[in-house]
Amino acid sequence: MGPGEALPYLPALLAVGVSGYELRQIRRGRTGPAARLLCCFGFAMGAAVVILAPPTGEALARLADPFPSLTAPAHLLGRELKMVALYFLVLTVFKLRLSGPTVTREERWTGRGHGRFTVTALVVCAVCFLAARPRAADGHVYAHGSGRYAVAAANTVFTLYSLWCVCVFVLVVVQHARGLSSGPLRTGLRLLVASGVVGLLWAVWGVTAIVDMLGTGSQPVGHSTVSVLLSGCCLLLAGLGATAARWGPLTERPARWLRAYRDHRALRPLWSALWTVLPESAVLVPRRRGVEFARYRRVIEIRDGYLALRPYVHPDTAEWTAEALRRHPVPEERRAAATEAAALAVALACAGTGRRRHRTAERVGDTTAPAIPARRDRVDAEAAWLADVAWEFVHSPAVAHARARAGRQLAEPG
């Protein structure tokens, strides 16, 4: 079997893989009651995808050559298994929303109502399909005369039931996700919502089978290429969402490295400006120490540069900074970073000319110097703050105005 023939089985592999993972967690006692229903969904959907895959239909056609009437019911079986899988999917989100120490009346009524609705849809779909007496050949299901309307009716029931189940799934998950704080659980629910949206597209694609049957009296036995891609994307997102709560140990180290790398790059403009004026404060970091150590050293060097700039702080720094912020207002959440960046720009301008402040200005105190917030508990928080200052230092019009104001003042004689 080549790669092209194996592609239709990829969604089944994803569905069974998620079910196997959840089943393993159940045996270890790490999941709730909804996980059992999710396992049933995965196994049923995996079986349906395998039966409806085009290579399976071709294999069944060869095996059932003496009895060609058996191939069409296999198509019906795949559709019915998919509806059963969606039944378990809706029960899963109902359990997610209504789960408690005991089975409530609402939960019992909801489960029974959904069960009756599912049984009705399964029976109607099967009766309509079998009443048409379709036949399968050359990878298609054929029906003639009034039989095409019966098969189209079965397809309509299947499509409407699929849309209803997926809509219920998305609405319940969205409702459950509201109010949750950021974290793996919220991320997982968002991925499940994305999976549901793709599932809606997958269900809508079922309308093409209705149109084909009514127009030509035939429809493909298995999934089309579009259906395979939609189902694969849907089940991949569902698998990621179902396992998101346990990503932490796997993603913690890459996320920490990525955050350190991003902060290290964000701090470069600020570090470079200080290094240009005060090169003696920089320390070459060996490559083998890693990006986290490089970020740590960059934070330390920036803070050392702040201290080295204190003799160059101009007495009018606060006035020029306030003027710059009046002319170029910034949002309140960025005001503190912009203020520090403007004060730093003025001090760098003074340091570039080699002018130290007058001794009488030393009595002004540290309020005229670039603000140094209280030391934070984590390097991450300190680097994030300095990254905000670096962004304002490069992009803020207020900082540019304060720098230009200082330049004009320093250019005056005396």
mmCIF file with all atom_site columns, C-alpha atoms in Angstrom, residues 175-346:
data_model
loop_
_atom_site.group_PDB
_atom_site.id
_atom_site.type_symbol
_atom_site.label_atom_id
_atom_site.label_alt_id
_atom_site.label_comp_id
_atom_site.label_asym_id
_atom_site.label_entity_id
_atom_site.label_seq_id
_atom_site.pdbx_PDB_ins_code
_atom_site.Cartn_x
_atom_site.Cartn_y
_atom_site.Cartn_z
_atom_site.occupancy
_atom_site.B_iso_or_equiv
_atom_site.pdbx_formal_charge
_atom_site.auth_seq_id
_atom_site.auth_comp_id
_atom_site.auth_asym_id
_atom_site.auth_atom_id
_atom_site.pdbx_PDB_model_num
ATOM 1   C CA . GLN A 1 175 ? -19.967 27.794 27.335  1.00 0.00 ? 175 GLN A CA 1
ATOM 2   C CA . HIS A 1 176 ? -17.683 25.683 29.506  1.00 0.00 ? 176 HIS A CA 1
ATOM 3   C CA . ALA A 1 177 ? -14.583 27.637 28.441  1.00 0.00 ? 177 ALA A CA 1
ATOM 4   C CA . ARG A 1 178 ? -16.008 31.003 29.486  1.00 0.00 ? 178 ARG A CA 1
ATOM 5   C CA . GLY A 1 179 ? -14.556 32.324 32.679  1.00 0.00 ? 179 GLY A CA 1
ATOM 6   C CA . LEU A 1 180 ? -11.561 29.989 32.681  1.00 0.00 ? 180 LEU A CA 1
ATOM 7   C CA . SER A 1 181 ? -8.199  31.583 33.288  1.00 0.00 ? 181 SER A CA 1
ATOM 8   C CA . SER A 1 182 ? -5.331  31.096 30.868  1.00 0.00 ? 182 SER A CA 1
ATOM 9   C CA . GLY A 1 183 ? -3.805  27.653 31.074  1.00 0.00 ? 183 GLY A CA 1
ATOM 10  C CA . PRO A 1 184 ? -3.656  24.209 29.471  1.00 0.00 ? 184 PRO A CA 1
ATOM 11  C CA . LEU A 1 185 ? -7.363  23.521 30.102  1.00 0.00 ? 185 LEU A CA 1
ATOM 12  C CA . ARG A 1 186 ? -8.477  26.680 28.347  1.00 0.00 ? 186 ARG A CA 1
ATOM 13  C CA . THR A 1 187 ? -6.068  26.012 25.483  1.00 0.00 ? 187 THR A CA 1
ATOM 14  C CA . GLY A 1 188 ? -7.434  22.497 25.141  1.00 0.00 ? 188 GLY A CA 1
ATOM 15  C CA . LEU A 1 189 ? -11.026 23.723 25.021  1.00 0.00 ? 189 LEU A CA 1
ATOM 16  C CA . ARG A 1 190 ? -10.135 26.281 22.365  1.00 0.00 ? 190 ARG A CA 1
ATOM 17  C CA . LEU A 1 191 ? -8.571  23.553 20.267  1.00 0.00 ? 191 LEU A CA 1
ATOM 18  C CA . LEU A 1 192 ? -11.732 21.485 20.710  1.00 0.00 ? 192 LEU A CA 1
ATOM 19  C CA . VAL A 1 193 ? -13.792 24.435 19.500  1.00 0.00 ? 193 VAL A CA 1
ATOM 20  C CA . ALA A 1 194 ? -11.524 24.720 16.450  1.00 0.00 ? 194 ALA A CA 1
ATOM 21  C CA . SER A 1 195 ? -11.980 20.996 15.902  1.00 0.00 ? 195 SER A CA 1
ATOM 22  C CA . GLY A 1 196 ? -15.745 21.468 16.061  1.00 0.00 ? 196 GLY A CA 1
ATOM 23  C CA . VAL A 1 197 ? -15.643 24.266 13.491  1.00 0.00 ? 197 VAL A CA 1
ATOM 24  C CA . VAL A 1 198 ? -13.713 22.048 11.084  1.00 0.00 ? 198 VAL A CA 1
ATOM 25  C CA . GLY A 1 199 ? -16.193 19.279 11.917  1.00 0.00 ? 199 GLY A CA 1
ATOM 26  C CA . LEU A 1 200 ? -19.010 21.572 10.814  1.00 0.00 ? 200 LEU A CA 1
ATOM 27  C CA . LEU A 1 201 ? -17.296 22.017 7.454   1.00 0.00 ? 201 LEU A CA 1
ATOM 28  C CA . TRP A 1 202 ? -16.875 18.255 7.266   1.00 0.00 ? 202 TRP A CA 1
ATOM 29  C CA . ALA A 1 203 ? -20.583 17.749 7.941   1.00 0.00 ? 203 ALA A CA 1
ATOM 30  C CA . VAL A 1 204 ? -21.586 20.437 5.432   1.00 0.00 ? 204 VAL A CA 1
ATOM 31  C CA . TRP A 1 205 ? -19.477 18.652 2.821   1.00 0.00 ? 205 TRP A CA 1
ATOM 32  C CA . GLY A 1 206 ? -21.991 15.794 3.150   1.00 0.00 ? 206 GLY A CA 1
ATOM 33  C CA . VAL A 1 207 ? -24.434 17.924 1.144   1.00 0.00 ? 207 VAL A CA 1
ATOM 34  C CA . THR A 1 208 ? -22.432 17.011 -1.962  1.00 0.00 ? 208 THR A CA 1
ATOM 35  C CA . ALA A 1 209 ? -23.554 13.383 -1.575  1.00 0.00 ? 209 ALA A CA 1
ATOM 36  C CA . ILE A 1 210 ? -27.190 14.524 -1.528  1.00 0.00 ? 210 ILE A CA 1
ATOM 37  C CA . VAL A 1 211 ? -26.688 16.640 -4.651  1.00 0.00 ? 211 VAL A CA 1
ATOM 38  C CA . ASP A 1 212 ? -24.856 13.848 -6.481  1.00 0.00 ? 212 ASP A CA 1
ATOM 39  C CA . MET A 1 213 ? -27.518 11.275 -5.677  1.00 0.00 ? 213 MET A CA 1
ATOM 40  C CA . LEU A 1 214 ? -30.391 13.510 -6.752  1.00 0.00 ? 214 LEU A CA 1
ATOM 41  C CA . GLY A 1 215 ? -28.583 14.653 -9.886  1.00 0.00 ? 215 GLY A CA 1
ATOM 42  C CA . THR A 1 216 ? -26.877 11.526 -11.168 1.00 0.00 ? 216 THR A CA 1
ATOM 43  C CA . GLY A 1 217 ? -28.227 8.681  -9.035  1.00 0.00 ? 217 GLY A CA 1
ATOM 44  C CA . SER A 1 218 ? -24.757 7.858  -7.705  1.00 0.00 ? 218 SER A CA 1
ATOM 45  C CA . GLN A 1 219 ? -22.371 8.876  -4.960  1.00 0.00 ? 219 GLN A CA 1
ATOM 46  C CA . PRO A 1 220 ? -18.883 7.760  -3.905  1.00 0.00 ? 220 PRO A CA 1
ATOM 47  C CA . VAL A 1 221 ? -18.734 4.712  -1.636  1.00 0.00 ? 221 VAL A CA 1
ATOM 48  C CA . GLY A 1 222 ? -15.975 6.157  0.550   1.00 0.00 ? 222 GLY A CA 1
ATOM 49  C CA . HIS A 1 223 ? -14.573 9.510  1.583   1.00 0.00 ? 223 HIS A CA 1
ATOM 50  C CA . SER A 1 224 ? -13.448 11.974 -1.048  1.00 0.00 ? 224 SER A CA 1
ATOM 51  C CA . THR A 1 225 ? -10.075 13.734 -0.842  1.00 0.00 ? 225 THR A CA 1
ATOM 52  C CA . VAL A 1 226 ? -11.693 16.865 0.648   1.00 0.00 ? 226 VAL A CA 1
ATOM 53  C CA . SER A 1 227 ? -13.514 14.771 3.225   1.00 0.00 ? 227 SER A CA 1
ATOM 54  C CA . VAL A 1 228 ? -10.289 12.994 4.197   1.00 0.00 ? 228 VAL A CA 1
ATOM 55  C CA . LEU A 1 229 ? -8.475  16.307 4.672   1.00 0.00 ? 229 LEU A CA 1
ATOM 56  C CA . LEU A 1 230 ? -11.312 17.815 6.732   1.00 0.00 ? 230 LEU A CA 1
ATOM 57  C CA . SER A 1 231 ? -11.689 14.722 8.878   1.00 0.00 ? 231 SER A CA 1
ATOM 58  C CA . GLY A 1 232 ? -7.930  14.496 9.445   1.00 0.00 ? 232 GLY A CA 1
ATOM 59  C CA . CYS A 1 233 ? -7.709  18.155 10.493  1.00 0.00 ? 233 CYS A CA 1
ATOM 60  C CA . CYS A 1 234 ? -10.776 17.798 12.714  1.00 0.00 ? 234 CYS A CA 1
ATOM 61  C CA . LEU A 1 235 ? -9.492  14.745 14.544  1.00 0.00 ? 235 LEU A CA 1
ATOM 62  C CA . LEU A 1 236 ? -5.964  16.150 14.838  1.00 0.00 ? 236 LEU A CA 1
ATOM 63  C CA . LEU A 1 237 ? -7.292  19.273 16.567  1.00 0.00 ? 237 LEU A CA 1
ATOM 64  C CA . ALA A 1 238 ? -9.530  17.115 18.739  1.00 0.00 ? 238 ALA A CA 1
ATOM 65  C CA . GLY A 1 239 ? -6.561  14.990 19.774  1.00 0.00 ? 239 GLY A CA 1
ATOM 66  C CA . LEU A 1 240 ? -4.487  18.045 20.621  1.00 0.00 ? 240 LEU A CA 1
ATOM 67  C CA . GLY A 1 241 ? -7.354  19.514 22.612  1.00 0.00 ? 241 GLY A CA 1
ATOM 68  C CA . ALA A 1 242 ? -8.028  16.302 24.523  1.00 0.00 ? 242 ALA A CA 1
ATOM 69  C CA . THR A 1 243 ? -4.388  15.990 25.573  1.00 0.00 ? 243 THR A CA 1
ATOM 70  C CA . ALA A 1 244 ? -3.576  19.689 26.104  1.00 0.00 ? 244 ALA A CA 1
ATOM 71  C CA . ALA A 1 245 ? -3.865  19.426 29.888  1.00 0.00 ? 245 ALA A CA 1
ATOM 72  C CA . ARG A 1 246 ? -0.827  17.121 29.891  1.00 0.00 ? 246 ARG A CA 1
ATOM 73  C CA . TRP A 1 247 ? 1.401   19.110 27.566  1.00 0.00 ? 247 TRP A CA 1
ATOM 74  C CA . GLY A 1 248 ? 3.186   20.887 30.415  1.00 0.00 ? 248 GLY A CA 1
ATOM 75  C CA . PRO A 1 249 ? 6.101   18.483 30.967  1.00 0.00 ? 249 PRO A CA 1
ATOM 76  C CA . LEU A 1 250 ? 6.676   18.238 27.206  1.00 0.00 ? 250 LEU A CA 1
ATOM 77  C CA . THR A 1 251 ? 6.466   21.931 26.339  1.00 0.00 ? 251 THR A CA 1
ATOM 78  C CA . GLU A 1 252 ? 7.906   23.583 29.438  1.00 0.00 ? 252 GLU A CA 1
ATOM 79  C CA . ARG A 1 253 ? 11.542  23.508 28.356  1.00 0.00 ? 253 ARG A CA 1
ATOM 80  C CA . PRO A 1 254 ? 10.952  24.584 24.694  1.00 0.00 ? 254 PRO A CA 1
ATOM 81  C CA . ALA A 1 255 ? 8.629   27.363 25.890  1.00 0.00 ? 255 ALA A CA 1
ATOM 82  C CA . ARG A 1 256 ? 11.232  28.579 28.385  1.00 0.00 ? 256 ARG A CA 1
ATOM 83  C CA . TRP A 1 257 ? 13.927  28.605 25.683  1.00 0.00 ? 257 TRP A CA 1
ATOM 84  C CA . LEU A 1 258 ? 11.640  30.417 23.240  1.00 0.00 ? 258 LEU A CA 1
ATOM 85  C CA . ARG A 1 259 ? 10.739  33.050 25.844  1.00 0.00 ? 259 ARG A CA 1
ATOM 86  C CA . ALA A 1 260 ? 14.418  33.606 26.672  1.00 0.00 ? 260 ALA A CA 1
ATOM 87  C CA . TYR A 1 261 ? 15.325  33.888 22.980  1.00 0.00 ? 261 TYR A CA 1
ATOM 88  C CA . ARG A 1 262 ? 12.511  36.364 22.338  1.00 0.00 ? 262 ARG A CA 1
ATOM 89  C CA . ASP A 1 263 ? 13.502  38.511 25.343  1.00 0.00 ? 263 ASP A CA 1
ATOM 90  C CA . HIS A 1 264 ? 17.184  38.373 24.362  1.00 0.00 ? 264 HIS A CA 1
ATOM 91  C CA . ARG A 1 265 ? 16.366  39.751 20.914  1.00 0.00 ? 265 ARG A CA 1
ATOM 92  C CA . ALA A 1 266 ? 13.956  42.349 22.290  1.00 0.00 ? 266 ALA A CA 1
ATOM 93  C CA . LEU A 1 267 ? 16.613  43.683 24.681  1.00 0.00 ? 267 LEU A CA 1
ATOM 94  C CA . ARG A 1 268 ? 19.228  44.128 21.952  1.00 0.00 ? 268 ARG A CA 1
ATOM 95  C CA . PRO A 1 269 ? 18.338  47.765 20.998  1.00 0.00 ? 269 PRO A CA 1
ATOM 96  C CA . LEU A 1 270 ? 18.576  48.881 24.616  1.00 0.00 ? 270 LEU A CA 1
ATOM 97  C CA . TRP A 1 271 ? 21.765  46.917 25.254  1.00 0.00 ? 271 TRP A CA 1
ATOM 98  C CA . SER A 1 272 ? 23.357  48.182 22.030  1.00 0.00 ? 272 SER A CA 1
ATOM 99  C CA . ALA A 1 273 ? 22.617  51.815 22.903  1.00 0.00 ? 273 ALA A CA 1
ATOM 100 C CA . LEU A 1 274 ? 24.237  51.420 26.319  1.00 0.00 ? 274 LEU A CA 1
ATOM 101 C CA . TRP A 1 275 ? 27.193  49.476 24.890  1.00 0.00 ? 275 TRP A CA 1
ATOM 102 C CA . THR A 1 276 ? 27.892  52.191 22.323  1.00 0.00 ? 276 THR A CA 1
ATOM 103 C CA . VAL A 1 277 ? 28.334  54.793 25.046  1.00 0.00 ? 277 VAL A CA 1
ATOM 104 C CA . LEU A 1 278 ? 29.641  52.537 27.807  1.00 0.00 ? 278 LEU A CA 1
ATOM 105 C CA . PRO A 1 279 ? 31.435  49.587 26.121  1.00 0.00 ? 279 PRO A CA 1
ATOM 106 C CA . GLU A 1 280 ? 33.314  48.686 29.271  1.00 0.00 ? 280 GLU A CA 1
ATOM 107 C CA . SER A 1 281 ? 30.068  47.451 30.869  1.00 0.00 ? 281 SER A CA 1
ATOM 108 C CA . ALA A 1 282 ? 29.554  44.625 28.341  1.00 0.00 ? 282 ALA A CA 1
ATOM 109 C CA . VAL A 1 283 ? 30.692  41.060 28.939  1.00 0.00 ? 283 VAL A CA 1
ATOM 110 C CA . LEU A 1 284 ? 31.096  38.518 26.159  1.00 0.00 ? 284 LEU A CA 1
ATOM 111 C CA . VAL A 1 285 ? 28.867  35.504 26.894  1.00 0.00 ? 285 VAL A CA 1
ATOM 112 C CA . PRO A 1 286 ? 30.207  32.117 25.763  1.00 0.00 ? 286 PRO A CA 1
ATOM 113 C CA . ARG A 1 287 ? 27.964  30.310 23.307  1.00 0.00 ? 287 ARG A CA 1
ATOM 114 C CA . ARG A 1 288 ? 27.951  27.131 25.331  1.00 0.00 ? 288 ARG A CA 1
ATOM 115 C CA . ARG A 1 289 ? 26.172  28.818 28.225  1.00 0.00 ? 289 ARG A CA 1
ATOM 116 C CA . GLY A 1 290 ? 22.913  28.990 26.266  1.00 0.00 ? 290 GLY A CA 1
ATOM 117 C CA . VAL A 1 291 ? 20.342  31.650 25.477  1.00 0.00 ? 291 VAL A CA 1
ATOM 118 C CA . GLU A 1 292 ? 18.898  31.762 29.007  1.00 0.00 ? 292 GLU A CA 1
ATOM 119 C CA . PHE A 1 293 ? 22.255  32.702 30.470  1.00 0.00 ? 293 PHE A CA 1
ATOM 120 C CA . ALA A 1 294 ? 22.789  35.195 27.635  1.00 0.00 ? 294 ALA A CA 1
ATOM 121 C CA . ARG A 1 295 ? 19.488  36.858 28.488  1.00 0.00 ? 295 ARG A CA 1
ATOM 122 C CA . TYR A 1 296 ? 20.439  36.948 32.174  1.00 0.00 ? 296 TYR A CA 1
ATOM 123 C CA . ARG A 1 297 ? 23.782  38.568 31.349  1.00 0.00 ? 297 ARG A CA 1
ATOM 124 C CA . ARG A 1 298 ? 22.082  41.093 29.049  1.00 0.00 ? 298 ARG A CA 1
ATOM 125 C CA . VAL A 1 299 ? 19.687  42.114 31.835  1.00 0.00 ? 299 VAL A CA 1
ATOM 126 C CA . ILE A 1 300 ? 22.609  42.543 34.259  1.00 0.00 ? 300 ILE A CA 1
ATOM 127 C CA . GLU A 1 301 ? 24.600  44.578 31.723  1.00 0.00 ? 301 GLU A CA 1
ATOM 128 C CA . ILE A 1 302 ? 21.643  46.862 31.052  1.00 0.00 ? 302 ILE A CA 1
ATOM 129 C CA . ARG A 1 303 ? 21.196  47.468 34.760  1.00 0.00 ? 303 ARG A CA 1
ATOM 130 C CA . ASP A 1 304 ? 24.951  48.124 35.114  1.00 0.00 ? 304 ASP A CA 1
ATOM 131 C CA . GLY A 1 305 ? 24.641  50.605 32.267  1.00 0.00 ? 305 GLY A CA 1
ATOM 132 C CA . TYR A 1 306 ? 21.818  52.342 34.115  1.00 0.00 ? 306 TYR A CA 1
ATOM 133 C CA . LEU A 1 307 ? 24.078  52.799 37.116  1.00 0.00 ? 307 LEU A CA 1
ATOM 134 C CA . ALA A 1 308 ? 26.938  54.024 34.940  1.00 0.00 ? 308 ALA A CA 1
ATOM 135 C CA . LEU A 1 309 ? 24.669  56.677 33.410  1.00 0.00 ? 309 LEU A CA 1
ATOM 136 C CA . ARG A 1 310 ? 23.748  58.320 36.702  1.00 0.00 ? 310 ARG A CA 1
ATOM 137 C CA . PRO A 1 311 ? 26.558  60.930 36.554  1.00 0.00 ? 311 PRO A CA 1
ATOM 138 C CA . TYR A 1 312 ? 25.269  62.031 33.129  1.00 0.00 ? 312 TYR A CA 1
ATOM 139 C CA . VAL A 1 313 ? 21.622  62.608 34.095  1.00 0.00 ? 313 VAL A CA 1
ATOM 140 C CA . HIS A 1 314 ? 20.577  66.147 33.257  1.00 0.00 ? 314 HIS A CA 1
ATOM 141 C CA . PRO A 1 315 ? 18.676  68.114 35.934  1.00 0.00 ? 315 PRO A CA 1
ATOM 142 C CA . ASP A 1 316 ? 15.895  68.918 33.438  1.00 0.00 ? 316 ASP A CA 1
ATOM 143 C CA . THR A 1 317 ? 15.248  65.266 32.514  1.00 0.00 ? 317 THR A CA 1
ATOM 144 C CA . ALA A 1 318 ? 11.925  65.097 34.343  1.00 0.00 ? 318 ALA A CA 1
ATOM 145 C CA . GLU A 1 319 ? 10.725  68.329 32.722  1.00 0.00 ? 319 GLU A CA 1
ATOM 146 C CA . TRP A 1 320 ? 11.710  67.235 29.217  1.00 0.00 ? 320 TRP A CA 1
ATOM 147 C CA . THR A 1 321 ? 10.121  63.818 29.701  1.00 0.00 ? 321 THR A CA 1
ATOM 148 C CA . ALA A 1 322 ? 6.855   65.340 30.919  1.00 0.00 ? 322 ALA A CA 1
ATOM 149 C CA . GLU A 1 323 ? 6.829   67.706 27.935  1.00 0.00 ? 323 GLU A CA 1
ATOM 150 C CA . ALA A 1 324 ? 7.411   64.802 25.537  1.00 0.00 ? 324 ALA A CA 1
ATOM 151 C CA . LEU A 1 325 ? 4.552   62.813 27.031  1.00 0.00 ? 325 LEU A CA 1
ATOM 152 C CA . ARG A 1 326 ? 2.223   65.806 26.758  1.00 0.00 ? 326 ARG A CA 1
ATOM 153 C CA . ARG A 1 327 ? 3.037   66.274 23.101  1.00 0.00 ? 327 ARG A CA 1
ATOM 154 C CA . HIS A 1 328 ? 2.962   62.567 22.297  1.00 0.00 ? 328 HIS A CA 1
ATOM 155 C CA . PRO A 1 329 ? 0.532   60.862 24.722  1.00 0.00 ? 329 PRO A CA 1
ATOM 156 C CA . VAL A 1 330 ? 0.875   57.135 25.251  1.00 0.00 ? 330 VAL A CA 1
ATOM 157 C CA . PRO A 1 331 ? -1.657  54.682 26.740  1.00 0.00 ? 331 PRO A CA 1
ATOM 158 C CA . GLU A 1 332 ? -1.636  54.428 30.505  1.00 0.00 ? 332 GLU A CA 1
ATOM 159 C CA . GLU A 1 333 ? -0.319  50.856 30.483  1.00 0.00 ? 333 GLU A CA 1
ATOM 160 C CA . ARG A 1 334 ? 2.744   51.996 28.496  1.00 0.00 ? 334 ARG A CA 1
ATOM 161 C CA . ARG A 1 335 ? 3.354   55.277 30.286  1.00 0.00 ? 335 ARG A CA 1
ATOM 162 C CA . ALA A 1 336 ? 5.807   53.934 32.872  1.00 0.00 ? 336 ALA A CA 1
ATOM 163 C CA . ALA A 1 337 ? 7.952   52.197 30.255  1.00 0.00 ? 337 ALA A CA 1
ATOM 164 C CA . ALA A 1 338 ? 7.885   55.284 28.006  1.00 0.00 ? 338 ALA A CA 1
ATOM 165 C CA . THR A 1 339 ? 8.922   57.503 30.923  1.00 0.00 ? 339 THR A CA 1
ATOM 166 C CA . GLU A 1 340 ? 11.903  55.292 31.722  1.00 0.00 ? 340 GLU A CA 1
ATOM 167 C CA . ALA A 1 341 ? 12.885  55.043 28.058  1.00 0.00 ? 341 ALA A CA 1
ATOM 168 C CA . ALA A 1 342 ? 12.738  58.852 27.644  1.00 0.00 ? 342 ALA A CA 1
ATOM 169 C CA . ALA A 1 343 ? 14.889  59.414 30.727  1.00 0.00 ? 343 ALA A CA 1
ATOM 170 C CA . LEU A 1 344 ? 17.362  56.863 29.442  1.00 0.00 ? 344 LEU A CA 1
ATOM 171 C CA . ALA A 1 345 ? 17.499  58.538 26.010  1.00 0.00 ? 345 ALA A CA 1
ATOM 172 C CA . VAL A 1 346 ? 18.287  61.900 27.618  1.00 0.00 ? 346 VAL A CA 1
#
